[in-house]
């Protein structure tokens, strides 16, 4: 979907249309984080996961609204029903994104491009919203293609075009390559898929760990992952690498507050509650440690996530450390709809 949360708000409230709209935390007080920005706001450089205070500086006349997740979930369920008219092989990634395998389409249309066109039109006719689609022979290429002509785009990358498409693709556009990794690649003189292709598999793994094997395959257009209708999200988390080393507990705790907001946003987006909070710390000498705490009940609120991460941090003697990265992950899930006795009823993020 195109700027999903913001598009729903602009559809439902005419006074927001044509204006730079930011859905997420408000910039007042401690400040929140941008969940989604309308295309009018994106022209000012505003992006998801950006602190709301920073977004306000970039666009002082922007409108800020709190998310209405019940409304987004209702729209998402309708979209999922549209998908199911064409195939049963649907792998949701979040409320606003999914992979579809239409090898055997239920309506016998026989063309993935035509199916994508029909789905886009149905979403427009029934929900007054726009979607963008990528059509190709595997998940990686289809995913990248879906971002090529937003909003309201449809991009087809056929088998004969995959090699040149990937070779010309900037490394930051590779799905799964975040800011930190893309910066590292550029420092190594790797700017495009063609540059990555020059490295053999051992070199890729040596420089990028286990992900290097994945990059080695996808830069050659190889992605055999099937569409998994019942794929489980095993963890939701966020992390940040800092431009300078953090040296005080106060600095680290302030960053953990921001990261907890992103983790909580991921939980709501994926409709999950978890029992295990894991803190990740990477020091200036690249030594890395993790600390975890599990609860007897399920949690999904940013205050508990942040407080737990701070408690785990305190046990590591933070004031005598130089920290370059912090991350928080929540795992050990139950779907949010499942009511567990004693559970709290209390919004580049990663999922595994």
mmCIF file of C-alpha atoms in Angstrom:
data_model
loop_
_atom_site.group_PDB
_atom_site.id
_atom_site.type_symbol
_atom_site.label_atom_id
_atom_site.label_comp_id
_atom_site.label_asym_id
_atom_site.label_seq_id
_atom_site.Cartn_x
_atom_site.Cartn_y
_atom_site.Cartn_z
ATOM 1 C CA UNK A 1 0.000 0.000 0.000
ATOM 2 C CA UNK A 2 1.072 3.598 -0.639
ATOM 3 C CA UNK A 3 1.802 5.611 2.559
ATOM 4 C CA UNK A 4 -0.807 3.355 4.142
ATOM 5 C CA UNK A 5 -1.660 4.997 7.483
ATOM 6 C CA UNK A 6 -1.469 8.517 6.049
ATOM 7 C CA UNK A 7 -3.553 7.547 3.005
ATOM 8 C CA UNK A 8 -6.307 6.128 5.211
ATOM 9 C CA UNK A 9 -6.326 9.335 7.265
ATOM 10 C CA UNK A 10 -6.490 11.512 4.139
ATOM 11 C CA UNK A 11 -9.294 9.351 2.763
ATOM 12 C CA UNK A 12 -11.338 9.581 5.961
ATOM 13 C CA UNK A 13 -10.662 13.249 6.758
ATOM 14 C CA UNK A 14 -10.859 15.615 3.749
ATOM 15 C CA UNK A 15 -9.093 18.403 5.676
ATOM 16 C CA UNK A 16 -5.860 16.375 5.540
ATOM 17 C CA UNK A 17 -5.859 15.919 1.769
ATOM 18 C CA UNK A 18 -3.082 17.590 -0.181
ATOM 19 C CA UNK A 19 -1.266 18.550 3.019
ATOM 20 C CA UNK A 20 1.940 17.217 4.613
ATOM 21 C CA UNK A 21 0.516 14.712 7.093
ATOM 22 C CA UNK A 22 2.498 12.729 9.656
ATOM 23 C CA UNK A 23 0.984 9.757 11.450
ATOM 24 C CA UNK A 24 2.800 8.789 14.632
ATOM 25 C CA UNK A 25 3.943 10.306 17.899
ATOM 26 C CA UNK A 26 3.431 14.004 18.491
ATOM 27 C CA UNK A 27 6.542 16.211 18.618
ATOM 28 C CA UNK A 28 5.602 17.820 21.939
ATOM 29 C CA UNK A 29 7.233 16.772 25.198
ATOM 30 C CA UNK A 30 9.626 13.866 24.893
ATOM 31 C CA UNK A 31 8.508 13.514 21.301
ATOM 32 C CA UNK A 32 7.503 10.468 19.318
ATOM 33 C CA UNK A 33 8.458 8.781 16.092
ATOM 34 C CA UNK A 34 7.009 9.034 12.568
ATOM 35 C CA UNK A 35 5.036 5.896 11.681
ATOM 36 C CA UNK A 36 4.065 7.030 8.175
ATOM 37 C CA UNK A 37 4.329 10.300 6.255
ATOM 38 C CA UNK A 38 2.103 11.336 3.377
ATOM 39 C CA UNK A 39 3.735 11.928 0.013
ATOM 40 C CA UNK A 40 3.298 15.672 0.555
ATOM 41 C CA UNK A 41 5.409 15.338 3.737
ATOM 42 C CA UNK A 42 8.008 13.101 2.084
ATOM 43 C CA UNK A 43 8.921 15.949 -0.260
ATOM 44 C CA UNK A 44 10.503 17.610 2.789
ATOM 45 C CA UNK A 45 12.679 14.577 3.515
ATOM 46 C CA UNK A 46 10.425 13.119 6.215
ATOM 47 C CA UNK A 47 10.590 9.333 6.507
ATOM 48 C CA UNK A 48 9.265 6.544 8.727
ATOM 49 C CA UNK A 49 11.085 6.006 12.046
ATOM 50 C CA UNK A 50 12.325 9.619 12.058
ATOM 51 C CA UNK A 51 11.886 11.431 15.406
ATOM 52 C CA UNK A 52 8.785 13.632 15.238
ATOM 53 C CA UNK A 53 10.778 16.627 16.497
ATOM 54 C CA UNK A 54 13.120 16.303 13.516
ATOM 55 C CA UNK A 55 10.159 15.985 11.144
ATOM 56 C CA UNK A 56 8.680 19.196 12.549
ATOM 57 C CA UNK A 57 11.958 21.034 11.896
ATOM 58 C CA UNK A 58 11.960 19.819 8.290
ATOM 59 C CA UNK A 59 8.341 20.847 7.775
ATOM 60 C CA UNK A 60 7.046 23.294 10.430
ATOM 61 C CA UNK A 61 3.565 23.390 8.874
ATOM 62 C CA UNK A 62 3.113 19.605 8.884
ATOM 63 C CA UNK A 63 0.026 18.116 10.512
ATOM 64 C CA UNK A 64 0.586 15.426 13.167
ATOM 65 C CA UNK A 65 -2.071 12.838 14.019
ATOM 66 C CA UNK A 66 -2.089 9.808 16.268
ATOM 67 C CA UNK A 67 -2.441 6.399 14.577
ATOM 68 C CA UNK A 68 -5.872 4.716 14.455
ATOM 69 C CA UNK A 69 -4.833 1.094 14.291
ATOM 70 C CA UNK A 70 -8.368 -0.294 14.459
ATOM 71 C CA UNK A 71 -9.172 1.552 11.215
ATOM 72 C CA UNK A 72 -5.973 0.359 9.519
ATOM 73 C CA UNK A 73 -6.603 -3.234 10.578
ATOM 74 C CA UNK A 74 -10.141 -3.122 9.132
ATOM 75 C CA UNK A 75 -8.792 -1.878 5.793
ATOM 76 C CA UNK A 76 -6.047 -4.505 5.882
ATOM 77 C CA UNK A 77 -8.584 -7.302 6.351
ATOM 78 C CA UNK A 78 -10.556 -6.053 3.343
ATOM 79 C CA UNK A 79 -7.359 -5.982 1.249
ATOM 80 C CA UNK A 80 -6.554 -9.531 2.351
ATOM 81 C CA UNK A 81 -10.022 -10.605 1.210
ATOM 82 C CA UNK A 82 -9.338 -9.072 -2.216
ATOM 83 C CA UNK A 83 -6.068 -11.036 -2.416
ATOM 84 C CA UNK A 84 -7.869 -14.273 -1.549
ATOM 85 C CA UNK A 85 -10.076 -13.949 -4.632
ATOM 86 C CA UNK A 86 -7.001 -14.662 -6.755
ATOM 87 C CA UNK A 87 -4.803 -17.020 -4.696
ATOM 88 C CA UNK A 88 -4.609 -18.826 -1.378
ATOM 89 C CA UNK A 89 -0.811 -18.424 -1.246
ATOM 90 C CA UNK A 90 -0.599 -15.110 0.618
ATOM 91 C CA UNK A 91 2.302 -14.245 2.935
ATOM 92 C CA UNK A 92 1.528 -11.095 4.931
ATOM 93 C CA UNK A 93 4.528 -9.010 5.966
ATOM 94 C CA UNK A 94 2.509 -6.420 7.883
ATOM 95 C CA UNK A 95 -0.879 -4.709 7.731
ATOM 96 C CA UNK A 96 -0.015 -3.049 4.419
ATOM 97 C CA UNK A 97 2.223 -5.476 2.542
ATOM 98 C CA UNK A 98 2.204 -9.090 1.376
ATOM 99 C CA UNK A 99 3.697 -11.550 -1.077
ATOM 100 C CA UNK A 100 1.302 -13.402 -3.396
ATOM 101 C CA UNK A 101 2.159 -16.528 -5.388
ATOM 102 C CA UNK A 102 -0.191 -16.537 -8.396
ATOM 103 C CA UNK A 103 1.370 -19.476 -10.247
ATOM 104 C CA UNK A 104 -2.036 -21.142 -10.015
ATOM 105 C CA UNK A 105 -4.543 -18.304 -9.918
ATOM 106 C CA UNK A 106 -8.068 -19.103 -8.781
ATOM 107 C CA UNK A 107 -9.681 -17.085 -11.585
ATOM 108 C CA UNK A 108 -7.601 -18.669 -14.362
ATOM 109 C CA UNK A 109 -6.481 -15.278 -15.637
ATOM 110 C CA UNK A 110 -3.104 -16.663 -16.643
ATOM 111 C CA UNK A 111 -1.123 -13.425 -16.324
ATOM 112 C CA UNK A 112 0.509 -12.160 -13.130
ATOM 113 C CA UNK A 113 0.526 -8.640 -14.584
ATOM 114 C CA UNK A 114 -3.228 -8.747 -15.242
ATOM 115 C CA UNK A 115 -3.853 -10.135 -11.748
ATOM 116 C CA UNK A 116 -1.858 -7.262 -10.236
ATOM 117 C CA UNK A 117 -3.836 -4.758 -12.309
ATOM 118 C CA UNK A 118 -7.151 -6.262 -11.161
ATOM 119 C CA UNK A 119 -6.090 -6.261 -7.504
ATOM 120 C CA UNK A 120 -4.946 -2.632 -7.703
ATOM 121 C CA UNK A 121 -8.239 -1.634 -9.339
ATOM 122 C CA UNK A 122 -10.311 -3.512 -6.750
ATOM 123 C CA UNK A 123 -8.461 -1.752 -3.911
ATOM 124 C CA UNK A 124 -9.099 1.591 -5.602
ATOM 125 C CA UNK A 125 -12.778 0.883 -6.323
ATOM 126 C CA UNK A 126 -13.674 -0.701 -2.972
ATOM 127 C CA UNK A 127 -11.431 1.217 -0.561
ATOM 128 C CA UNK A 128 -10.554 4.445 -2.401
ATOM 129 C CA UNK A 129 -6.850 3.778 -1.773
ATOM 130 C CA UNK A 130 -3.889 3.070 -4.030
ATOM 131 C CA UNK A 131 -1.409 0.222 -3.983
ATOM 132 C CA UNK A 132 1.831 -0.447 -5.831
ATOM 133 C CA UNK A 133 2.793 -3.881 -7.126
ATOM 134 C CA UNK A 134 5.988 -5.578 -8.204
ATOM 135 C CA UNK A 135 5.715 -8.595 -10.498
ATOM 136 C CA UNK A 136 8.585 -10.979 -11.082
ATOM 137 C CA UNK A 137 9.780 -14.574 -10.758
ATOM 138 C CA UNK A 138 10.928 -14.419 -7.122
ATOM 139 C CA UNK A 139 10.284 -12.585 -3.872
ATOM 140 C CA UNK A 140 13.383 -10.379 -3.839
ATOM 141 C CA UNK A 141 12.926 -8.924 -7.319
ATOM 142 C CA UNK A 142 9.158 -8.510 -6.859
ATOM 143 C CA UNK A 143 9.686 -6.684 -3.567
ATOM 144 C CA UNK A 144 12.235 -4.251 -5.011
ATOM 145 C CA UNK A 145 10.046 -3.746 -8.094
ATOM 146 C CA UNK A 146 7.061 -2.816 -5.913
ATOM 147 C CA UNK A 147 8.939 0.302 -4.743
ATOM 148 C CA UNK A 148 10.050 1.446 -8.195
ATOM 149 C CA UNK A 149 7.033 3.505 -9.298
ATOM 150 C CA UNK A 150 5.219 4.527 -6.128
ATOM 151 C CA UNK A 151 2.558 5.711 -5.667
ATOM 152 C CA UNK A 152 0.006 3.682 -7.643
ATOM 153 C CA UNK A 153 2.719 1.885 -9.595
ATOM 154 C CA UNK A 154 3.101 -1.483 -11.274
ATOM 155 C CA UNK A 155 6.562 -2.704 -12.265
ATOM 156 C CA UNK A 156 7.235 -5.967 -14.098
ATOM 157 C CA UNK A 157 10.743 -7.397 -14.174
ATOM 158 C CA UNK A 158 10.806 -10.411 -16.494
ATOM 159 C CA UNK A 159 13.433 -13.191 -16.430
ATOM 160 C CA UNK A 160 15.474 -11.692 -19.265
ATOM 161 C CA UNK A 161 15.651 -8.292 -17.501
ATOM 162 C CA UNK A 162 16.593 -9.471 -14.003
ATOM 163 C CA UNK A 163 20.364 -9.522 -14.470
ATOM 164 C CA UNK A 164 20.652 -5.951 -15.777
ATOM 165 C CA UNK A 165 18.023 -4.726 -13.305
ATOM 166 C CA UNK A 166 19.995 -6.005 -10.299
ATOM 167 C CA UNK A 167 23.386 -4.960 -11.675
ATOM 168 C CA UNK A 168 22.172 -1.364 -11.983
ATOM 169 C CA UNK A 169 20.418 -1.334 -8.606
ATOM 170 C CA UNK A 170 22.045 0.929 -5.948
ATOM 171 C CA UNK A 171 23.034 -1.101 -2.873
ATOM 172 C CA UNK A 172 20.745 0.956 -0.608
ATOM 173 C CA UNK A 173 17.781 -0.209 -2.709
ATOM 174 C CA UNK A 174 18.492 -3.879 -2.008
ATOM 175 C CA UNK A 175 15.761 -5.232 0.240
ATOM 176 C CA UNK A 176 17.420 -6.351 3.465
ATOM 177 C CA UNK A 177 20.354 -3.932 3.183
ATOM 178 C CA UNK A 178 19.968 -1.287 5.878
ATOM 179 C CA UNK A 179 21.705 2.033 6.361
ATOM 180 C CA UNK A 180 24.661 0.658 8.308
ATOM 181 C CA UNK A 181 25.337 -2.117 5.790
ATOM 182 C CA UNK A 182 24.913 0.157 2.771
ATOM 183 C CA UNK A 183 27.353 2.666 4.320
ATOM 184 C CA UNK A 184 29.877 -0.134 4.848
ATOM 185 C CA UNK A 185 29.444 -1.300 1.265
ATOM 186 C CA UNK A 186 30.047 2.195 -0.075
ATOM 187 C CA UNK A 187 33.200 2.554 2.018
ATOM 188 C CA UNK A 188 34.371 -0.640 0.297
ATOM 189 C CA UNK A 189 33.675 0.906 -3.122
ATOM 190 C CA UNK A 190 30.504 -1.153 -3.631
ATOM 191 C CA UNK A 191 27.763 1.098 -4.991
ATOM 192 C CA UNK A 192 25.633 -1.127 -7.251
ATOM 193 C CA UNK A 193 24.665 -4.723 -7.762
ATOM 194 C CA UNK A 194 27.371 -4.971 -10.424
ATOM 195 C CA UNK A 195 29.943 -4.004 -7.783
ATOM 196 C CA UNK A 196 28.641 -6.610 -5.333
ATOM 197 C CA UNK A 197 28.805 -9.227 -8.048
ATOM 198 C CA UNK A 198 32.590 -8.876 -8.166
ATOM 199 C CA UNK A 199 32.912 -10.444 -4.695
ATOM 200 C CA UNK A 200 32.926 -14.206 -4.362
ATOM 201 C CA UNK A 201 30.805 -15.928 -1.735
ATOM 202 C CA UNK A 202 33.623 -16.254 0.792
ATOM 203 C CA UNK A 203 34.361 -12.526 0.520
ATOM 204 C CA UNK A 204 30.682 -11.694 0.961
ATOM 205 C CA UNK A 205 30.407 -13.857 4.078
ATOM 206 C CA UNK A 206 33.666 -12.538 5.506
ATOM 207 C CA UNK A 207 32.510 -8.935 5.166
ATOM 208 C CA UNK A 208 28.791 -9.275 5.900
ATOM 209 C CA UNK A 209 28.425 -12.442 7.964
ATOM 210 C CA UNK A 210 25.554 -14.854 7.329
ATOM 211 C CA UNK A 211 23.718 -12.174 5.351
ATOM 212 C CA UNK A 212 26.629 -12.210 2.903
ATOM 213 C CA UNK A 213 25.482 -15.554 1.550
ATOM 214 C CA UNK A 214 22.020 -14.115 0.923
ATOM 215 C CA UNK A 215 23.487 -11.041 -0.817
ATOM 216 C CA UNK A 216 25.697 -13.296 -2.960
ATOM 217 C CA UNK A 217 22.638 -15.154 -4.264
ATOM 218 C CA UNK A 218 20.224 -12.276 -4.734
ATOM 219 C CA UNK A 219 22.737 -10.166 -6.658
ATOM 220 C CA UNK A 220 22.645 -13.030 -9.165
ATOM 221 C CA UNK A 221 18.845 -13.065 -9.173
ATOM 222 C CA UNK A 222 18.684 -16.291 -7.119
ATOM 223 C CA UNK A 223 15.922 -16.369 -4.505
ATOM 224 C CA UNK A 224 14.214 -19.722 -3.980
ATOM 225 C CA UNK A 225 12.220 -18.720 -0.888
ATOM 226 C CA UNK A 226 8.609 -19.879 -1.254
ATOM 227 C CA UNK A 227 5.611 -17.739 -0.384
ATOM 228 C CA UNK A 228 4.645 -18.970 3.078
ATOM 229 C CA UNK A 229 0.971 -18.427 3.963
ATOM 230 C CA UNK A 230 1.568 -19.312 7.612
ATOM 231 C CA UNK A 231 4.957 -17.669 8.145
ATOM 232 C CA UNK A 232 5.525 -16.811 11.794
ATOM 233 C CA UNK A 233 7.289 -13.683 12.945
ATOM 234 C CA UNK A 234 9.728 -14.899 15.592
ATOM 235 C CA UNK A 235 10.959 -11.528 16.804
ATOM 236 C CA UNK A 236 10.377 -7.799 16.354
ATOM 237 C CA UNK A 237 13.119 -5.351 17.161
ATOM 238 C CA UNK A 238 15.007 -2.193 16.334
ATOM 239 C CA UNK A 239 18.560 -1.004 16.785
ATOM 240 C CA UNK A 240 20.641 2.078 16.122
ATOM 241 C CA UNK A 241 24.342 2.651 15.462
ATOM 242 C CA UNK A 242 25.458 6.017 16.803
ATOM 243 C CA UNK A 243 27.678 8.573 15.107
ATOM 244 C CA UNK A 244 29.686 8.866 18.332
ATOM 245 C CA UNK A 245 30.243 6.540 21.290
ATOM 246 C CA UNK A 246 27.775 6.800 24.163
ATOM 247 C CA UNK A 247 29.612 6.973 27.482
ATOM 248 C CA UNK A 248 26.963 7.618 30.148
ATOM 249 C CA UNK A 249 23.948 5.631 31.321
ATOM 250 C CA UNK A 250 21.784 8.714 30.801
ATOM 251 C CA UNK A 251 22.693 8.916 27.103
ATOM 252 C CA UNK A 252 22.073 5.194 26.624
ATOM 253 C CA UNK A 253 18.731 5.259 28.428
ATOM 254 C CA UNK A 254 17.542 8.166 26.248
ATOM 255 C CA UNK A 255 18.351 6.128 23.139
ATOM 256 C CA UNK A 256 16.609 3.041 24.552
ATOM 257 C CA UNK A 257 13.443 5.117 25.000
ATOM 258 C CA UNK A 258 13.490 5.940 21.266
ATOM 259 C CA UNK A 259 14.221 2.354 20.253
ATOM 260 C CA UNK A 260 11.401 1.040 22.462
ATOM 261 C CA UNK A 261 8.933 3.242 20.566
ATOM 262 C CA UNK A 262 9.981 1.597 17.283
ATOM 263 C CA UNK A 263 9.739 -1.901 18.764
ATOM 264 C CA UNK A 264 6.275 -1.152 20.105
ATOM 265 C CA UNK A 265 5.231 0.177 16.682
ATOM 266 C CA UNK A 266 6.365 -3.113 15.151
ATOM 267 C CA UNK A 267 4.332 -5.111 17.673
ATOM 268 C CA UNK A 268 1.139 -3.251 16.867
ATOM 269 C CA UNK A 269 1.816 -3.379 13.128
ATOM 270 C CA UNK A 270 2.208 -7.169 13.338
ATOM 271 C CA UNK A 271 -0.523 -7.613 15.981
ATOM 272 C CA UNK A 272 1.770 -9.315 18.484
ATOM 273 C CA UNK A 273 2.565 -9.458 22.191
ATOM 274 C CA UNK A 274 5.733 -11.011 23.564
ATOM 275 C CA UNK A 275 7.247 -12.314 26.785
ATOM 276 C CA UNK A 276 11.013 -11.942 26.234
ATOM 277 C CA UNK A 277 12.902 -8.647 25.987
ATOM 278 C CA UNK A 278 16.477 -8.838 24.677
ATOM 279 C CA UNK A 279 18.976 -5.992 24.884
ATOM 280 C CA UNK A 280 21.849 -5.884 22.376
ATOM 281 C CA UNK A 281 24.965 -3.819 23.068
ATOM 282 C CA UNK A 282 27.928 -3.319 20.745
ATOM 283 C CA UNK A 283 30.930 -1.533 22.185
ATOM 284 C CA UNK A 284 33.507 0.724 20.519
ATOM 285 C CA UNK A 285 35.899 -2.242 20.216
ATOM 286 C CA UNK A 286 33.106 -4.144 18.375
ATOM 287 C CA UNK A 287 32.633 -6.549 21.276
ATOM 288 C CA UNK A 288 28.958 -7.472 21.464
ATOM 289 C CA UNK A 289 26.769 -8.734 24.314
ATOM 290 C CA UNK A 290 23.083 -9.564 24.711
ATOM 291 C CA UNK A 291 20.997 -9.706 27.868
ATOM 292 C CA UNK A 292 17.428 -11.038 28.107
ATOM 293 C CA UNK A 293 14.542 -11.057 30.551
ATOM 294 C CA UNK A 294 11.376 -13.137 30.208
ATOM 295 C CA UNK A 295 8.009 -12.422 31.803
ATOM 296 C CA UNK A 296 5.270 -14.798 32.912
ATOM 297 C CA UNK A 297 2.773 -12.626 31.007
ATOM 298 C CA UNK A 298 2.667 -10.977 27.583
ATOM 299 C CA UNK A 299 3.651 -7.348 27.051
ATOM 300 C CA UNK A 300 3.246 -4.876 24.193
ATOM 301 C CA UNK A 301 3.723 -1.408 25.731
ATOM 302 C CA UNK A 302 6.758 0.788 25.153
ATOM 303 C CA UNK A 303 7.098 1.758 28.829
ATOM 304 C CA UNK A 304 7.621 -1.840 29.965
ATOM 305 C CA UNK A 305 9.923 -2.582 27.025
ATOM 306 C CA UNK A 306 12.053 0.498 27.733
ATOM 307 C CA UNK A 307 12.149 -0.075 31.494
ATOM 308 C CA UNK A 308 13.215 -3.702 31.034
ATOM 309 C CA UNK A 309 15.951 -2.747 28.580
ATOM 310 C CA UNK A 310 17.242 -0.117 31.036
ATOM 311 C CA UNK A 311 17.315 -2.687 33.840
ATOM 312 C CA UNK A 312 19.321 -5.050 31.635
ATOM 313 C CA UNK A 313 21.624 -2.171 30.689
ATOM 314 C CA UNK A 314 22.249 -1.260 34.343
ATOM 315 C CA UNK A 315 23.679 -4.728 34.968
ATOM 316 C CA UNK A 316 26.444 -4.117 32.392
ATOM 317 C CA UNK A 317 28.162 -1.177 34.173
ATOM 318 C CA UNK A 318 27.236 1.332 31.449
ATOM 319 C CA UNK A 319 29.062 4.331 32.927
ATOM 320 C CA UNK A 320 32.388 2.604 32.354
ATOM 321 C CA UNK A 321 31.663 1.680 28.740
ATOM 322 C CA UNK A 322 31.836 3.158 25.260
ATOM 323 C CA UNK A 323 28.773 2.030 23.311
ATOM 324 C CA UNK A 324 28.369 2.364 19.535
ATOM 325 C CA UNK A 325 25.122 0.386 19.055
ATOM 326 C CA UNK A 326 22.025 -0.441 21.091
ATOM 327 C CA UNK A 327 19.123 -2.673 20.093
ATOM 328 C CA UNK A 328 15.966 -4.098 21.647
ATOM 329 C CA UNK A 329 14.117 -7.211 20.500
ATOM 330 C CA UNK A 330 10.852 -8.692 21.739
ATOM 331 C CA UNK A 331 10.142 -12.373 21.129
ATOM 332 C CA UNK A 332 8.219 -15.371 22.466
ATOM 333 C CA UNK A 333 4.947 -14.207 20.957
ATOM 334 C CA UNK A 334 1.224 -14.673 21.067
ATOM 335 C CA UNK A 335 -1.119 -12.981 18.570
ATOM 336 C CA UNK A 336 -2.637 -9.861 20.102
ATOM 337 C CA UNK A 337 -6.171 -11.208 19.674
ATOM 338 C CA UNK A 338 -5.474 -14.141 22.014
ATOM 339 C CA UNK A 339 -6.453 -13.235 25.562
ATOM 340 C CA UNK A 340 -3.986 -14.693 28.014
ATOM 341 C CA UNK A 341 -4.833 -14.732 31.687
ATOM 342 C CA UNK A 342 -2.810 -12.027 33.400
ATOM 343 C CA UNK A 343 -1.740 -10.431 30.126
ATOM 344 C CA UNK A 344 -1.509 -6.697 29.758
ATOM 345 C CA UNK A 345 -4.131 -5.188 27.457
ATOM 346 C CA UNK A 346 -2.144 -2.287 26.730
ATOM 347 C CA UNK A 347 2.477 0.874 18.567
ATOM 348 C CA UNK A 348 15.850 -0.039 8.029
ATOM 349 C CA UNK A 349 12.980 -2.079 12.661
ATOM 350 C CA UNK A 350 13.645 -5.675 11.716
ATOM 351 C CA UNK A 351 11.767 -8.969 11.729
ATOM 352 C CA UNK A 352 13.060 -12.497 11.737
#
